[in-house]
GROMACS .gro file of C-alpha atoms in nm:
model
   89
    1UNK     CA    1   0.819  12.672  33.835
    2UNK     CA    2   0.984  12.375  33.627
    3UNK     CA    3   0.813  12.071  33.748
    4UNK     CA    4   0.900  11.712  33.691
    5UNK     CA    5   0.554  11.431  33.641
    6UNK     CA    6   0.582  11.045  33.711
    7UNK     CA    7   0.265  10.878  33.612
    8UNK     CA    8   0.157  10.535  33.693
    9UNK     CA    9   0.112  10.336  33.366
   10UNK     CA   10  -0.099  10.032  33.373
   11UNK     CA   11  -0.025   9.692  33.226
   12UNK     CA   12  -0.356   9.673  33.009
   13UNK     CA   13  -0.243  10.057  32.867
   14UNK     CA   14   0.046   9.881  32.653
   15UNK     CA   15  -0.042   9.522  32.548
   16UNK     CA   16  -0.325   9.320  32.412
   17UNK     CA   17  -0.468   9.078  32.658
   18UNK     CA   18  -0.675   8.813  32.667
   19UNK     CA   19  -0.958   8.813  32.962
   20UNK     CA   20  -0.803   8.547  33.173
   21UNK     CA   21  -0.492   8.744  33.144
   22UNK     CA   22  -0.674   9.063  33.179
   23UNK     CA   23  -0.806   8.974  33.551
   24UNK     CA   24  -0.419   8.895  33.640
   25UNK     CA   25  -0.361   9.234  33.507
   26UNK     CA   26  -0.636   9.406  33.709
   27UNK     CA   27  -0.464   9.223  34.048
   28UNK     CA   28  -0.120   9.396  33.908
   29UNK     CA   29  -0.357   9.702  33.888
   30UNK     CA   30  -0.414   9.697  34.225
   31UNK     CA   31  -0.079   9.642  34.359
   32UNK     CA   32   0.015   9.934  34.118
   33UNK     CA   33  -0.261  10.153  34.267
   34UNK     CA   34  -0.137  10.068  34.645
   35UNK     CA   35   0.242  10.098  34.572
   36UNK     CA   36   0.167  10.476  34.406
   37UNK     CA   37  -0.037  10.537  34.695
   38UNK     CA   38   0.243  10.452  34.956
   39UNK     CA   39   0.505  10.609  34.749
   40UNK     CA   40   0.279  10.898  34.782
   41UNK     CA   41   0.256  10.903  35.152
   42UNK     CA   42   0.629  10.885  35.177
   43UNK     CA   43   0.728  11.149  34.949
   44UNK     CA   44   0.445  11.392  35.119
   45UNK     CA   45   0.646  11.350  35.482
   46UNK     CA   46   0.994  11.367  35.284
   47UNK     CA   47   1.188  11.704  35.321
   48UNK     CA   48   1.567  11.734  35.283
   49UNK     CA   49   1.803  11.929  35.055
   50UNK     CA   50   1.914  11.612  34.843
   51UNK     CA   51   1.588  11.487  34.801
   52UNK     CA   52   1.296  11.639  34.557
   53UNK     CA   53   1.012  11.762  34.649
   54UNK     CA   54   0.664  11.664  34.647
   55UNK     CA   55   0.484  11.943  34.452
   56UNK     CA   56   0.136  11.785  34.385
   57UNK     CA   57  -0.042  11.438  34.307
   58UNK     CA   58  -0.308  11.385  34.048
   59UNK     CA   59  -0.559  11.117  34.159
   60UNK     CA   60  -0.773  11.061  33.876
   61UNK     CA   61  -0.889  10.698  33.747
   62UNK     CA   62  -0.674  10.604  33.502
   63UNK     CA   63  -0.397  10.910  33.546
   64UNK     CA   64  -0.233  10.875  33.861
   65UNK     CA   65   0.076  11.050  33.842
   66UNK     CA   66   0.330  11.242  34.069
   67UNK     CA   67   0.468  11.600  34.038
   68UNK     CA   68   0.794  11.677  34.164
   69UNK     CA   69   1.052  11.959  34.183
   70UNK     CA   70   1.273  11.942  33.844
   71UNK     CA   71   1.619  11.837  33.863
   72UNK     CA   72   1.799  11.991  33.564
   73UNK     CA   73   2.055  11.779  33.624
   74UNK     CA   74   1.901  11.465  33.574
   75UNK     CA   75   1.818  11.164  33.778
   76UNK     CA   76   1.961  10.951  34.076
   77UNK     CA   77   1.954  10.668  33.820
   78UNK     CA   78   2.148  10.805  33.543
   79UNK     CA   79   2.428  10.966  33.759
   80UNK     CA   80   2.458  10.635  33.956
   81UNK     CA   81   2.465  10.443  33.579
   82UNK     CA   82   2.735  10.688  33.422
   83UNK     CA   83   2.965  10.665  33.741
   84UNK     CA   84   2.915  10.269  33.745
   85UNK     CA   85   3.002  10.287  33.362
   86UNK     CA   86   3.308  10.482  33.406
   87UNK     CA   87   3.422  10.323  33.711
   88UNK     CA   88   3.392   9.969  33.473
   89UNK     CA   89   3.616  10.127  33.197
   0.00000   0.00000   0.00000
């Protein structure tokens, strides 16, 4: 089965900080962690034909991440960005 993974990527993961701005980043962290988590709980009660599906959820410090049914078709976003780009032409 053809699976699809978000993962949660931290602020720290991608720029050099500083420590004061490091402790602003480990807040962010934290709203990260709790926004995953309820995105989590929503897509784990979520069944219907034009919605994916919640396959599994890896929890581990520092890899968070979501797996999904695959879409071979791509995403919401880029469907909804094409039609909004030929509908401006």
């Amino acid at each position: 089965t053809m699976v699809a993974v978000k993962r949660l990527i931290r602020f720290a993961e991608h720029e050099a900080v500083s420590d004061a701005t490091l402790d602003h980043a480990n807040v962010k962290e934290a709203d990260l962690l709790s926004e995953f988590v309820r995105e989590v709980r929503v897509l784990a009660r979520l069944r219907h034909p034009h919605c994916v599906l919640l396959v599994g959820v890896v929890l581990a410090r520092g890899q968070q991440s979501l797996v999904c049914e695959y879409c071979p078709h791509g995403s919401l976003w880029g469907l909804l960005r094409a039609r909004g780009a030929t509908a401006n032409a």
